[in-house]
Short mmCIF file of C-alpha atoms in Angstrom, two decimals:
data_model
loop_
_atom_site.label_atom_id
_atom_site.label_comp_id
_atom_site.label_asym_id
_atom_site.label_seq_id
_atom_site.Cartn_x
_atom_site.Cartn_y
_atom_site.Cartn_z
CA UNK A 232 -44.14 54.23 -10.05
CA UNK A 233 -43.48 51.23 -7.88
CA UNK A 234 -40.78 51.48 -5.26
CA UNK A 235 -37.73 49.36 -6.01
CA UNK A 236 -37.27 46.39 -3.65
CA UNK A 237 -34.99 47.16 -0.74
CA UNK A 238 -31.63 45.41 -0.95
CA UNK A 239 -30.06 44.59 2.38
CA UNK A 240 -26.32 45.23 2.57
CA UNK A 241 -24.28 42.08 2.94
CA UNK A 242 -22.00 42.07 5.96
CA UNK A 243 -18.77 40.39 4.77
CA UNK A 244 -17.73 39.52 8.34
CA UNK A 245 -21.01 37.70 9.00
CA UNK A 246 -20.99 36.00 5.62
CA UNK A 247 -17.47 34.65 6.09
CA UNK A 248 -18.14 33.63 9.71
CA UNK A 249 -21.19 31.65 8.69
CA UNK A 250 -19.39 30.09 5.73
CA UNK A 251 -16.39 28.97 7.80
CA UNK A 252 -18.66 27.92 10.67
CA UNK A 253 -20.76 25.78 8.34
CA UNK A 254 -17.65 24.08 6.97
CA UNK A 255 -16.47 23.30 10.49
CA UNK A 256 -19.92 22.02 11.47
CA UNK A 257 -19.75 19.38 8.74
CA UNK A 258 -16.91 17.63 10.55
CA UNK A 259 -17.83 14.58 12.62
CA UNK A 260 -15.56 15.75 15.46
CA UNK A 261 -17.21 19.21 15.77
CA UNK A 262 -20.18 19.44 18.14
CA UNK A 263 -20.76 23.21 18.36
CA UNK A 264 -19.61 26.40 16.65
CA UNK A 265 -20.05 29.86 18.18
CA UNK A 266 -19.28 33.29 16.76
CA UNK A 267 -17.47 35.34 19.39
CA UNK A 268 -15.52 38.58 19.63
CA UNK A 269 -16.62 41.88 18.10
CA UNK A 270 -18.45 40.19 15.21
CA UNK A 271 -20.48 38.07 17.61
CA UNK A 272 -21.38 41.22 19.57
CA UNK A 273 -22.20 43.17 16.41
CA UNK A 274 -19.51 45.75 17.25
CA UNK A 275 -17.06 44.98 14.45
CA UNK A 276 -15.47 47.45 12.08
CA UNK A 277 -13.86 46.93 8.69
CA UNK A 278 -10.52 45.87 10.19
CA UNK A 279 -11.95 43.44 12.79
CA UNK A 280 -10.97 39.79 12.69
CA UNK A 281 -13.44 36.91 13.03
CA UNK A 282 -13.30 34.73 16.15
CA UNK A 283 -14.96 31.33 16.37
CA UNK A 284 -15.25 29.04 19.38
CA UNK A 285 -15.45 25.36 18.49
CA UNK A 286 -16.49 22.53 20.80
CA UNK A 287 -15.08 19.22 19.66
CA UNK A 288 -15.13 15.57 20.61
CA UNK A 289 -12.39 14.32 22.92
CA UNK A 290 -10.55 12.58 20.08
CA UNK A 291 -10.80 15.50 17.65
CA UNK A 292 -7.97 16.15 15.19
CA UNK A 293 -9.03 19.76 14.59
CA UNK A 294 -6.16 22.16 15.13
CA UNK A 295 -6.48 24.40 18.18
CA UNK A 296 -5.74 27.82 16.78
CA UNK A 297 -5.11 28.23 13.05
CA UNK A 298 -5.38 31.61 11.38
CA UNK A 299 -6.35 32.17 7.78
CA UNK A 300 -7.19 35.06 5.51
CA UNK A 301 -10.55 34.78 3.78
CA UNK A 302 -11.27 37.56 1.30
CA UNK A 303 -8.82 39.75 3.16
CA UNK A 304 -10.36 39.17 6.61
CA UNK A 305 -8.53 37.26 9.33
CA UNK A 306 -10.41 34.23 10.67
CA UNK A 307 -9.31 32.38 13.78
CA UNK A 308 -10.92 29.59 15.75
CA UNK A 309 -10.08 27.91 19.02
CA UNK A 310 -11.19 24.29 19.33
CA UNK A 311 -11.43 22.33 22.57
CA UNK A 312 -13.60 19.57 24.05
CA UNK A 313 -16.43 20.66 26.34
CA UNK A 314 -14.63 19.69 29.57
CA UNK A 315 -11.57 21.74 28.64
CA UNK A 316 -13.67 24.80 27.86
CA UNK A 317 -15.51 24.45 31.17
CA UNK A 318 -12.20 24.21 33.05
CA UNK A 319 -11.24 27.63 31.68
CA UNK A 320 -14.22 29.40 33.26
CA UNK A 321 -13.14 29.27 36.91
CA UNK A 322 -9.39 29.56 37.16
CA UNK A 323 -6.81 32.02 38.56
CA UNK A 324 -6.27 33.57 35.14
CA UNK A 325 -8.33 35.33 32.50
CA UNK A 326 -11.70 33.58 32.35
CA UNK A 327 -13.16 32.38 29.05
CA UNK A 328 -16.71 32.52 30.39
CA UNK A 329 -17.26 35.98 28.90
CA UNK A 330 -16.51 34.68 25.41
CA UNK A 331 -19.37 32.21 25.71
CA UNK A 332 -21.77 34.67 27.33
CA UNK A 333 -21.38 37.18 24.49
CA UNK A 334 -21.14 34.64 21.65
CA UNK A 335 -23.76 33.78 19.05
CA UNK A 336 -24.37 30.08 18.54
CA UNK A 337 -24.03 29.11 14.88
CA UNK A 338 -24.43 25.36 15.36
CA UNK A 339 -25.00 23.28 18.47
CA UNK A 340 -25.67 19.64 19.22
CA UNK A 341 -25.85 20.39 22.95
CA UNK A 342 -22.46 21.44 24.37
CA UNK A 343 -22.72 25.15 23.52
CA UNK A 344 -25.95 25.54 25.45
CA UNK A 345 -24.50 23.72 28.45
CA UNK A 346 -21.35 25.85 28.36
CA UNK A 347 -23.32 29.10 28.24
CA UNK A 348 -25.31 27.98 31.29
CA UNK A 349 -22.10 26.95 33.06
CA UNK A 350 -20.60 30.36 32.30
CA UNK A 351 -23.61 32.10 33.88
CA UNK A 352 -23.35 29.88 36.95
CA UNK A 353 -19.63 30.54 37.45
CA UNK A 354 -20.17 34.28 37.04
CA UNK A 355 -22.79 34.25 39.80
CA UNK A 356 -20.83 32.10 42.26
CA UNK A 357 -17.21 33.09 41.52
CA UNK A 358 -14.81 33.72 44.39
CA UNK A 359 -11.29 34.94 43.67
CA UNK A 360 -8.71 32.29 44.49
CA UNK A 361 -5.99 32.83 47.06
CA UNK A 362 -3.48 32.17 44.26
CA UNK A 363 -4.74 35.07 42.14
CA UNK A 364 -4.98 37.44 45.11
CA UNK A 365 -1.38 36.62 46.03
CA UNK A 366 -0.17 37.05 42.45
CA UNK A 367 -1.81 40.46 42.06
CA UNK A 368 -0.62 41.58 45.50
CA UNK A 369 2.94 40.59 44.56
CA UNK A 370 2.78 42.53 41.27
CA UNK A 371 1.62 45.65 43.09
CA UNK A 372 4.21 45.24 45.84
CA UNK A 373 7.00 45.16 43.24
CA UNK A 374 5.42 48.07 41.38
CA UNK A 375 5.25 50.30 44.46
CA UNK A 376 8.93 51.25 44.17
CA UNK A 377 8.35 52.40 40.59
CA UNK A 378 5.51 54.64 41.71
CA UNK A 379 7.65 56.04 44.51
CA UNK A 380 10.47 56.85 42.08
CA UNK A 381 8.05 58.49 39.65
CA UNK A 382 6.61 60.61 42.45
CA UNK A 383 10.13 61.70 43.42
CA UNK A 384 10.89 62.71 39.82
CA UNK A 385 7.63 64.62 39.70
CA UNK A 386 7.64 65.48 35.98
CA UNK A 387 4.29 65.31 34.12
CA UNK A 388 5.72 62.79 31.66
CA UNK A 389 6.95 60.48 34.43
CA UNK A 390 3.64 60.70 36.30
CA UNK A 391 1.52 60.13 33.20
CA UNK A 392 3.69 57.28 31.98
CA UNK A 393 3.51 55.27 35.20
CA UNK A 394 -0.17 55.98 35.73
CA UNK A 395 -0.84 54.50 32.29
CA UNK A 396 1.29 51.42 32.96
CA UNK A 397 -0.64 50.61 36.14
CA UNK A 398 -4.16 50.80 34.67
CA UNK A 399 -4.31 47.10 33.81
CA UNK A 400 -3.00 45.98 37.20
CA UNK A 401 -5.42 48.26 39.04
CA UNK A 402 -8.43 47.02 37.07
CA UNK A 403 -7.38 43.40 37.62
CA UNK A 404 -7.10 44.09 41.33
CA UNK A 405 -10.58 45.63 41.46
CA UNK A 406 -12.09 42.59 39.74
CA UNK A 407 -10.28 40.32 42.19
CA UNK A 408 -11.19 42.06 45.45
CA UNK A 409 -14.83 42.20 44.37
CA UNK A 410 -14.91 38.51 43.34
CA UNK A 411 -15.59 39.00 39.64
CA UNK A 412 -13.74 36.80 37.08
CA UNK A 413 -11.02 38.52 35.05
CA UNK A 414 -12.04 39.24 31.45
CA UNK A 415 -9.56 39.45 28.62
CA UNK A 416 -7.47 42.61 28.53
CA UNK A 417 -9.46 44.41 25.85
CA UNK A 418 -12.73 43.71 27.70
CA UNK A 419 -11.75 45.01 31.14
CA UNK A 420 -13.61 48.30 30.75
CA UNK A 421 -16.76 46.94 29.05
CA UNK A 422 -17.30 44.46 31.88
CA UNK A 423 -16.36 46.82 34.70
CA UNK A 424 -20.08 47.41 35.32
CA UNK A 425 -20.17 43.90 36.83
CA UNK A 426 -17.80 45.02 39.59
CA UNK A 427 -19.74 46.50 42.56
CA UNK A 428 -17.54 49.57 42.95
CA UNK A 429 -17.96 52.00 45.80
CA UNK A 430 -18.68 55.62 44.86
CA UNK A 431 -15.18 56.75 45.80
CA UNK A 432 -13.63 53.91 43.79
CA UNK A 433 -15.57 55.04 40.73
CA UNK A 434 -14.35 58.61 41.25
CA UNK A 435 -10.75 57.42 41.49
CA UNK A 436 -11.07 55.33 38.32
CA UNK A 437 -12.47 58.36 36.51
CA UNK A 438 -9.52 60.45 37.67
CA UNK A 439 -7.04 57.69 36.76
CA UNK A 440 -8.38 57.47 33.20
CA UNK A 441 -9.37 61.04 32.36
CA UNK A 442 -7.51 63.46 34.64
CA UNK A 443 -4.33 65.42 34.19
CA UNK A 444 -1.08 63.51 34.53
CA UNK A 445 -0.85 64.51 38.20
CA UNK A 446 -4.50 63.61 38.89
CA UNK A 447 -4.10 60.28 37.13
CA UNK A 448 -0.97 59.48 39.10
CA UNK A 449 -2.46 60.39 42.48
CA UNK A 450 -5.60 58.37 41.77
CA UNK A 451 -3.44 55.42 40.75
CA UNK A 452 -1.44 55.63 43.97
CA UNK A 453 -4.63 55.73 46.04
CA UNK A 454 -6.09 52.72 44.24
CA UNK A 455 -2.87 50.74 44.51
CA UNK A 456 -2.73 51.42 48.27
CA UNK A 457 -6.33 50.18 48.67
CA UNK A 458 -5.71 47.09 46.59
CA UNK A 459 -2.53 46.17 48.43
CA UNK A 460 -4.52 46.34 51.66
CA UNK A 461 -7.53 44.39 50.36
CA UNK A 462 -5.75 41.69 48.36
CA UNK A 463 -3.73 40.47 51.30
CA UNK A 464 -0.02 39.70 51.67
CA UNK A 465 2.23 39.21 48.64
CA UNK A 466 4.53 36.25 48.06
CA UNK A 467 8.01 37.73 48.27
CA UNK A 468 9.51 34.59 46.73
CA UNK A 469 7.39 34.93 43.59
CA UNK A 470 9.08 36.10 40.38
CA UNK A 471 7.11 38.84 38.66
CA UNK A 472 6.89 38.71 34.85
#
């Protein structure tokens, strides 16, 4: 008896991404389409949305960030000219370079390849700006009083609560002092391997994320103290969000 031909399962996320990407690529003002996010990395689950990066002409009329449901899956694209994308790689905010480094190119007339190379170059040469150092130092300076109050209260709930709230600020500070661009919030841990952490810093991060409430709090305090020293002086006139 002959074996039945193997039927490959259709990935609905990929199918929709390619369908929407192809429709965008037919526009005269679209130069490149890239599949980013969890679908681009092949890490998506049933509830994941679909993220597309679109490189347009300067005079494009394509909307910047529409969302639409396609067969029950959320599809979103962000469209910008090449120069605007490039400007978002090296800036004192979350860098978009990671989105291009992890993306899959669906269509390209040239800009996508150039942007991926530019992203690699910025990643290798990045130096944290004085503006970002000052901003992070100011956030931690204002947060120090909250840690001090939590330590005075001393209850496990208080300690665990404030340790959790400071995780994002601590990770941002570690990226900054080691001159690595800030990734988006959800990607801070996956890209932490790019940060050349000292052995004791790694041990403190482990305690901050996996220890008891007291261990997490003490590790957070130690890391905040280091970061306040290494980031430099805060701007006491700055308003913290």
